Structures are given as C-alpha cells and as structure tokens.
Rosetta silent file (secondary structure, phi, psi, omega in degrees, C-alpha in Angstrom):
SEQUENCE: SLPEVNKARSLAAAVLVFAVITFLNFGVATYWWPGLSGLLAIAGASIILCCSGTPDAPSHGAHVGAAWLCAFASAMQLTAVVIYVWLWAVVSSDSVDCDEYASGNHDSSSEDCEHLTGLFAWLIWPIILFDSVACVLFGLLTVFSLQAARAIASASLSPFQPTAMRVVAPAAVAVYAVPQPEPQPVPKSVAV
SCORE:     score description
SCORE:     0.000 S_00000001
   1 L     0.000  129.161 -158.771    0.096   -0.051   -0.008 S_00000001
   2 L   -77.106  146.706 -153.427    1.262    3.292   -0.989 S_00000001
   3 H   -87.004  -35.096  177.816    1.864    5.791    2.031 S_00000001
   4 H   -72.416  -28.082  144.668    0.313    8.537    0.061 S_00000001
   5 H   -44.536  -40.754  177.839   -2.956    6.745   -0.410 S_00000001
   6 H   -82.345  -22.858  164.669   -3.142    6.038    3.244 S_00000001
   7 H   -61.415  -38.461  175.583   -2.776    9.435    4.076 S_00000001
   8 H   -73.547  -42.880 -175.105   -5.713   10.612    1.855 S_00000001
   9 H   -54.766  -52.665 -170.960   -7.719    7.633    3.520 S_00000001
  10 H   -79.439  -11.810  154.242   -7.120    9.064    6.791 S_00000001
  11 H   -68.190  -33.655 -179.298   -7.956   12.380    6.228 S_00000001
  12 H   -57.832  -39.656 -171.702  -11.093   11.374    4.267 S_00000001
  13 H   -60.155  -50.809 -164.043  -12.409    9.991    7.695 S_00000001
  14 H   -72.694  -59.745  161.686  -11.980   13.732    9.395 S_00000001
  15 H   -36.782  -40.811  179.758  -13.625   15.161    6.147 S_00000001
  16 H   -60.783  -37.861 -162.606  -16.459   13.070    6.241 S_00000001
  17 H   -89.127  -36.486  178.432  -17.387   14.063    9.588 S_00000001
  18 H   -61.643  -51.329 -176.704  -16.744   17.770    8.972 S_00000001
  19 H   -47.136  -51.000  167.391  -18.627   17.376    5.733 S_00000001
  20 H   -36.753  -73.974  166.729  -21.917   15.993    7.622 S_00000001
  21 H   -27.891  -49.320 -169.560  -21.921   18.927    9.696 S_00000001
  22 H   -81.785  -24.351 -175.545  -21.581   21.489    7.165 S_00000001
  23 H   -81.588    5.879 -179.130  -24.246   19.803    5.241 S_00000001
  24 H   -85.364   12.735  177.958  -26.496   20.669    7.675 S_00000001
  25 H   -74.912  -10.546  170.633  -26.245   24.417    6.412 S_00000001
  26 H   -72.963  -11.260  170.319  -29.060   23.564    4.049 S_00000001
  27 H   -96.413   18.982  164.104  -31.473   24.291    6.565 S_00000001
  28 L   -96.813  131.665 -176.798  -30.383   28.038    6.519 S_00000001
  29 L   -87.306  146.102 -172.113  -32.390   29.819    4.455 S_00000001
  30 L    64.169  -27.511  172.437  -30.739   31.830    1.294 S_00000001
  31 L  -105.114   70.820 -161.474  -27.298   30.687    2.450 S_00000001
  32 L   -95.200  -17.627  179.590  -27.461   26.857    1.458 S_00000001
  33 H   -52.007  -48.503  173.624  -24.019   26.895   -0.377 S_00000001
  34 H   -42.132  -43.767 -169.611  -22.130   25.625    2.636 S_00000001
  35 H   -72.272  -33.824  160.137  -24.764   22.931    2.905 S_00000001
  36 H   -53.245  -44.404 -164.464  -23.621   22.326   -0.844 S_00000001
  37 H   -84.136  -19.595 -175.557  -20.144   22.094   -0.423 S_00000001
  38 H   -76.213  -33.727 -177.265  -20.827   19.758    2.703 S_00000001
  39 H   -73.482  -39.584  178.406  -22.689   17.506    0.069 S_00000001
  40 H   -85.721   -3.611  171.029  -19.662   17.274   -2.471 S_00000001
  41 H   -81.433  -35.910 -179.788  -17.101   16.769    0.363 S_00000001
  42 H   -75.683  -30.844  162.095  -19.171   13.947    1.498 S_00000001
  43 H   -46.097  -64.216 -161.614  -19.287   12.586   -2.090 S_00000001
  44 H   -71.595  -40.870 -176.481  -15.461   13.149   -2.299 S_00000001
  45 H   -80.067  -30.347  170.723  -14.495   11.679    1.214 S_00000001
  46 H   -50.624  -49.653  175.481  -16.940    8.723    0.303 S_00000001
  47 H   -67.838  -31.119 -173.036  -15.069    7.778   -2.885 S_00000001
  48 H   -86.396  -16.153 -169.097  -11.720    7.775   -1.201 S_00000001
  49 H   -76.198  -45.254 -146.493  -13.201    5.637    2.080 S_00000001
  50 H  -116.360  -39.947 -175.337  -15.181    3.276   -0.091 S_00000001
  51 L  -121.584   22.399 -170.037  -14.349    3.041   -3.669 S_00000001
  52 L   -85.129   22.037 -165.812  -10.762    3.918   -4.033 S_00000001
  53 E    83.105 -170.913 -178.608   -9.925    0.386   -4.941 S_00000001
  54 L  -104.704 -174.242  176.301   -8.156   -2.056   -2.683 S_00000001
  55 L   -69.035  -26.665  177.548   -4.858   -1.226   -0.761 S_00000001
  56 L   -79.297  -22.293 -175.674   -2.944   -3.381   -3.027 S_00000001
  57 L  -127.185   61.680  158.399   -4.601   -1.952   -6.226 S_00000001
  58 E   -43.270  131.866  162.089   -5.589    1.740   -5.508 S_00000001
  59 L   -90.450  119.610  176.993   -7.591    3.498   -8.043 S_00000001
  60 H   -48.979  -39.137  176.126   -6.308    6.530   -9.872 S_00000001
  61 H   -53.106  -57.381 -168.152   -9.427    7.613  -11.056 S_00000001
  62 H   -67.265  -40.362 -177.448  -11.576    7.601   -7.826 S_00000001
  63 H   -55.786  -43.746  154.773   -8.490    9.673   -6.425 S_00000001
  64 H   -62.532  -36.758  163.626   -8.856   12.150   -8.994 S_00000001
  65 H   -87.939  -46.789  164.887  -12.300   12.689   -8.848 S_00000001
  66 H   -35.235  -56.426 -174.458  -12.509   13.168   -5.259 S_00000001
  67 H   -47.320  -46.228  175.595   -9.822   15.866   -5.458 S_00000001
  68 H   -45.973  -55.168  179.050  -12.278   17.486   -7.840 S_00000001
  69 H   -57.126  -29.024  179.598  -15.114   17.210   -5.607 S_00000001
  70 H   -89.221  -34.769  177.813  -13.116   18.551   -2.746 S_00000001
  71 H   -60.664  -61.774 -169.281  -11.465   21.230   -4.633 S_00000001
  72 H   -76.852  -27.933  171.939  -15.006   22.755   -5.334 S_00000001
  73 H   -49.333  -68.981 -165.749  -16.404   22.019   -1.668 S_00000001
  74 H   -55.710  -21.763  173.124  -13.334   24.112   -0.419 S_00000001
  75 H   -81.339  -19.932  178.655  -13.983   26.873   -2.855 S_00000001
  76 H   -81.384  -42.388 -163.578  -17.794   27.104   -1.698 S_00000001
  77 H   -67.095  -36.526  178.228  -16.646   26.645    2.011 S_00000001
  78 H   -58.153  -56.190  169.171  -14.139   29.528    1.150 S_00000001
  79 H   -35.257  -72.641 -169.671  -17.168   31.591   -0.144 S_00000001
  80 H   -61.690  -18.953  162.924  -19.161   31.081    2.408 S_00000001
  81 H   -58.338  -33.809 -163.654  -16.405   32.364    5.096 S_00000001
  82 H   -89.241  -37.806 -176.294  -15.922   35.425    3.292 S_00000001
  83 H   -75.570  -33.667  164.629  -19.745   36.251    3.084 S_00000001
  84 H   -35.892  -36.356 -176.001  -20.120   35.201    6.732 S_00000001
  85 H   -90.319  -34.577 -170.856  -17.428   37.772    7.837 S_00000001
  86 H   -74.095  -62.121 -167.731  -19.197   40.540    5.345 S_00000001
  87 H   -62.123  -41.867 -179.826  -22.592   39.803    7.334 S_00000001
  88 H   -48.617  -49.315 -163.161  -20.868   39.960   10.684 S_00000001
  89 H   -60.285  -40.736 -162.321  -19.178   43.046    9.700 S_00000001
  90 H   -86.697  -45.244  178.362  -22.550   44.658    8.333 S_00000001
  91 H   -59.498  -48.064 -174.568  -24.599   43.497   11.442 S_00000001
  92 H   -50.327  -28.042 -171.084  -21.576   44.697   13.827 S_00000001
  93 L   -91.874 -167.108 -175.131  -21.313   48.427   12.434 S_00000001
  94 L   -95.281    3.350  166.160  -23.954   51.096   12.761 S_00000001
  95 L   -57.393  -12.707 -174.538  -25.381   50.341    9.572 S_00000001
  96 L  -111.223  109.504 -174.163  -28.060   48.381   11.040 S_00000001
  97 L   -87.941  101.135  177.203  -30.854   51.210   12.411 S_00000001
  98 H   -74.354  -40.897  175.755  -32.631   49.501   14.902 S_00000001
  99 H   -54.303  -49.996 -179.742  -34.638   52.680   15.575 S_00000001
 100 H   -52.082  -51.925  173.610  -35.576   52.822   12.059 S_00000001
 101 H   -52.003  -41.382 -175.238  -36.432   49.111   12.253 S_00000001
 102 H   -69.663  -45.007  175.093  -38.712   49.554   15.271 S_00000001
 103 H   -65.195  -18.105  148.379  -40.277   52.325   13.800 S_00000001
 104 L   -39.551 -178.287  144.431  -41.746   50.461   10.982 S_00000001
 105 L   -31.615    6.903 -150.976  -44.528   47.805   10.839 S_00000001
 106 L  -112.339  144.565 -175.043  -42.771   45.677   13.183 S_00000001
 107 L  -101.036   13.530  167.283  -44.204   44.495   16.901 S_00000001
 108 L  -108.872  149.863  168.479  -40.501   44.577   18.437 S_00000001
 109 L   -65.687 -177.050  172.428  -38.567   47.374   19.777 S_00000001
 110 H   -92.354   -7.514  161.145  -35.441   48.681   18.912 S_00000001
 111 H   -55.034  -45.509 -177.484  -34.222   47.326   22.093 S_00000001
 112 H   -85.371  -21.890 -168.895  -34.976   43.534   20.709 S_00000001
 113 H   -91.893  -33.749 -176.938  -33.371   44.450   17.593 S_00000001
 114 H   -75.686  -49.331  172.674  -30.123   45.766   19.101 S_00000001
 115 H   -57.901  -26.143  175.730  -30.117   42.300   21.331 S_00000001
 116 H   -93.952  -25.909  173.714  -30.507   40.056   18.061 S_00000001
 117 H   -58.396  -49.567 -175.643  -28.136   42.138   16.319 S_00000001
 118 H   -81.844   -3.930  177.965  -25.694   41.379   19.180 S_00000001
 119 H   -87.275  -54.280  174.156  -26.667   38.024   19.460 S_00000001
 120 H   -64.899  -26.856 -170.611  -25.873   37.166   15.721 S_00000001
 121 H   -61.507  -46.320 -172.103  -22.597   39.274   16.035 S_00000001
 122 H   -52.270  -61.420 -176.737  -21.598   36.755   18.909 S_00000001
 123 H   -72.560   -3.964 -174.495  -23.027   33.554   17.363 S_00000001
 124 H   -81.078  -40.617 -169.972  -21.685   34.015   13.920 S_00000001
 125 H   -60.547  -46.538  171.339  -17.942   33.546   14.907 S_00000001
 126 H   -52.606  -52.145  170.451  -18.102   30.026   15.853 S_00000001
 127 H   -41.006  -47.426 -179.094  -19.697   29.230   12.438 S_00000001
 128 H   -69.138  -36.991  169.098  -16.899   31.145   10.577 S_00000001
 129 H   -54.328  -31.753 -176.250  -14.500   28.933   12.649 S_00000001
 130 H   -86.485  -49.221 -167.578  -16.010   25.761   11.955 S_00000001
 131 H   -56.437  -49.152  174.926  -16.505   26.775    8.207 S_00000001
 132 H   -60.197  -46.532  172.472  -12.572   27.742    8.027 S_00000001
 133 H   -45.850  -59.693  177.399  -11.645   24.513    9.639 S_00000001
 134 H   -46.304  -56.157  177.334  -13.971   22.840    7.058 S_00000001
 135 H   -62.030  -48.188 -172.523  -12.444   24.631    3.962 S_00000001
 136 H   -61.454  -67.851  179.105   -8.696   24.024    5.160 S_00000001
 137 H   -31.780  -60.422 -166.479   -9.797   20.075    5.530 S_00000001
 138 H   -64.466  -44.941  179.609  -11.504   19.944    2.114 S_00000001
 139 H   -70.122  -24.283  155.851   -8.522   21.730    0.384 S_00000001
 140 H   -80.676   -8.740  175.094   -5.975   19.284    2.062 S_00000001
 141 H   -75.371  -51.989 -176.762   -8.210   16.141    0.922 S_00000001
 142 H   -47.162  -64.940 -172.002   -7.762   17.837   -2.412 S_00000001
 143 H   -65.422  -39.512  156.513   -4.106   18.019   -2.235 S_00000001
 144 H   -54.383  -58.857 -177.055   -3.606   14.505   -0.496 S_00000001
 145 H   -71.407    3.057  176.410   -5.608   12.814   -3.363 S_00000001
 146 H   -92.975  -35.220  170.392   -3.785   14.544   -5.907 S_00000001
 147 H   -85.751  -13.574  177.013   -0.835   12.991   -4.675 S_00000001
 148 H   -79.972  -14.367 -177.081   -2.099    9.876   -3.972 S_00000001
 149 H   -89.795  -46.097  168.909   -3.242    9.696   -7.710 S_00000001
 150 H   -59.388  -25.490  176.069    0.077   10.555   -8.790 S_00000001
 151 H   -57.567  -46.626 -151.891    1.748    8.153   -6.299 S_00000001
 152 H   -95.927  -50.282 -161.647   -0.732    5.386   -8.036 S_00000001
 153 H   -76.098  -29.073  176.658    0.113    6.403  -11.765 S_00000001
 154 L   -84.989    7.602 -173.866    4.287    6.194  -10.948 S_00000001
 155 L   -89.438  157.476 -169.336    3.743    3.015   -9.262 S_00000001
 156 L   -54.894  -44.101  178.913    5.008   -0.335  -10.871 S_00000001
 157 L  -118.515   65.931  177.783    1.628   -1.538  -11.099 S_00000001
 158 L   -65.742  159.289  165.540   -0.409    1.641  -12.114 S_00000001
 159 L   -91.871   22.861  171.788   -3.407    0.649  -14.312 S_00000001
 160 L  -101.063   13.259  166.023   -2.331    3.046  -16.876 S_00000001
 161 L  -116.043  137.192 -172.513    0.565    0.124  -17.698 S_00000001
 162 L   -74.316   51.326  178.802   -0.645   -2.706  -19.728 S_00000001
 163 H   -55.899  -36.991 -179.239    0.311   -5.279  -17.103 S_00000001
 164 H   -69.335  -19.850  176.099   -2.736   -7.387  -18.040 S_00000001
 165 H   -70.396  -46.770  174.849   -1.435   -7.555  -21.769 S_00000001
 166 H   -57.406  -35.411 -174.361    2.195   -9.031  -20.292 S_00000001
 167 H  -105.146   -9.548 -175.049    0.522  -11.947  -18.578 S_00000001
 168 H   -77.458  -54.920 -157.425   -2.556  -12.429  -21.087 S_00000001
 169 H   -81.544  -15.458  164.658   -0.748  -12.452  -24.271 S_00000001
 170 H   -73.493  -34.302 -178.276    2.080  -15.019  -23.512 S_00000001
 171 H   -70.694  -35.167  156.665   -0.711  -17.173  -22.373 S_00000001
 172 H   -58.497  -26.836  178.520   -2.614  -16.891  -25.357 S_00000001
 173 H   -79.681  -36.066  179.911    0.254  -17.762  -27.588 S_00000001
 174 H   -64.773  -15.563  172.699    0.888  -20.682  -25.576 S_00000001
 175 H   -87.858  -42.162 -176.103   -2.499  -22.134  -26.074 S_00000001
 176 H   -66.101  -34.506 -162.800   -2.375  -21.651  -29.873 S_00000001
 177 H   -74.575  -29.746 -172.732    1.337  -23.039  -29.768 S_00000001
 178 L   -50.880  139.391  179.958    0.061  -26.701  -28.042 S_00000001
 179 L   -69.610  137.124  149.677    0.326  -29.342  -31.316 S_00000001
 180 L   -73.244  147.320  170.569   -3.073  -30.955  -31.886 S_00000001
 181 L   -75.774  155.618  173.063   -3.138  -34.648  -32.013 S_00000001
 182 L   -78.989  161.734 -178.095   -3.669  -36.136  -35.444 S_00000001
 183 L   -78.097  140.585 -147.987   -6.984  -37.830  -35.921 S_00000001
 184 L  -124.693  118.386 -167.491   -6.713  -41.242  -35.714 S_00000001
 185 L   -54.772  143.164 -158.613   -8.275  -43.719  -38.201 S_00000001
 186 L   -92.206  116.501 -166.415  -11.130  -45.597  -37.299 S_00000001
 187 L   -59.849  170.122 -162.761  -10.558  -49.348  -37.186 S_00000001
 188 L   -91.450  -39.551 -167.553  -12.266  -51.497  -39.714 S_00000001
 189 L   -88.157    3.911  168.052  -13.743  -53.874  -37.551 S_00000001
 190 L   -77.687  -50.769 -144.378  -15.886  -50.864  -36.115 S_00000001
 191 L   -76.956  146.482 -175.070  -16.926  -49.501  -39.494 S_00000001
 192 L   -66.621    0.000    0.000  -20.063  -50.782  -41.183 S_00000001
C-alpha cells in the first residue's frame, strides 16, 4: 500500500465528519451553498473511503475525482466564510438602524433589534471558525488525493501500464502453440 493513499484515506475520515456537519447548512435560508459544499465533500470523502480500490491496487481515477469534488467544496466553503465575515461586519457596524426598524410596522422594539444583532454578531464566529476549518480540511484532502493519484500513476502496478497484456498475451500464444493430436483412423472392425 502506498503511503500517499493511506494519508488520503486517513484524512477522508475527518473530512467526512466535517462534511456531514457542514451539510446541515441546507437548513439556513438563502445561505445554502455551505450545505452544497458539504454534500460535495461527503461524495469526495466517500469515494476515497469506499470506492478507491483495494490497498494493493488503489484506483487512480477515484482519487482524481475525489480531488475535484473536494476542490469545489473547499472553494464553496471559502466563499461562505467570506460572506459570513461580511455579514458580521454589516451587523456589527452602525449601518443596522434599530430605531428605524422599530418605527416600521414591526411588533418588536429597537431594544429587541439590538439584542438580536448582538446575539447574531456573537454567534456567527463559531460558524465562521467551523467553516474555516472545513475549508482547510477539504483543501488538504484535495492535495492529498492528487498526491495519491500521482503516486498510483507512477507505481509499478499502475492501471495505466498494460500489465494485463504482459500476462495474458504469452498465455494466449501458449494455447495456440500447443500441438493438436493427429486424427486417428477408425478401425475396420468398427466400420459397417
């Protein structure tokens, strides 16, 4: 077994845990792309964990496919982190006018608005931190998967080398090279 493949499989387990938790972001209205990135990372990590071949014969294509899925997931997580930081900056700034909000047709007061914006500004940081860690893990799995794919391609038993032809071709030649027995004449006593 190649050490690069083992490294990718080890990290895929951690990515799968973070991806499942990130997938829960589908429940957040209008901010669903982190949930989609979690879905892509679940697919990428699952390919590495269950569908990347055996330890003796790992699959090059599975690692490349997982790398692409995790690369897209990492990019989407990075986008989510940037947008969450932007939301925090908007909510934390003085641009949210709670007095104007309370003067509208809303049933809440400006004090309620201030409590909600303060709570949001405080709660957004664990989400930003978690999504940042997920972004880094998805990116690392991308790199490790590509390293594993490169190691598989350069290994002596690579699926890109026609090892099956070297084994099958001589056997096929040997089958045709076996002399066939000469037909024996039918004895006269048996003939009618």
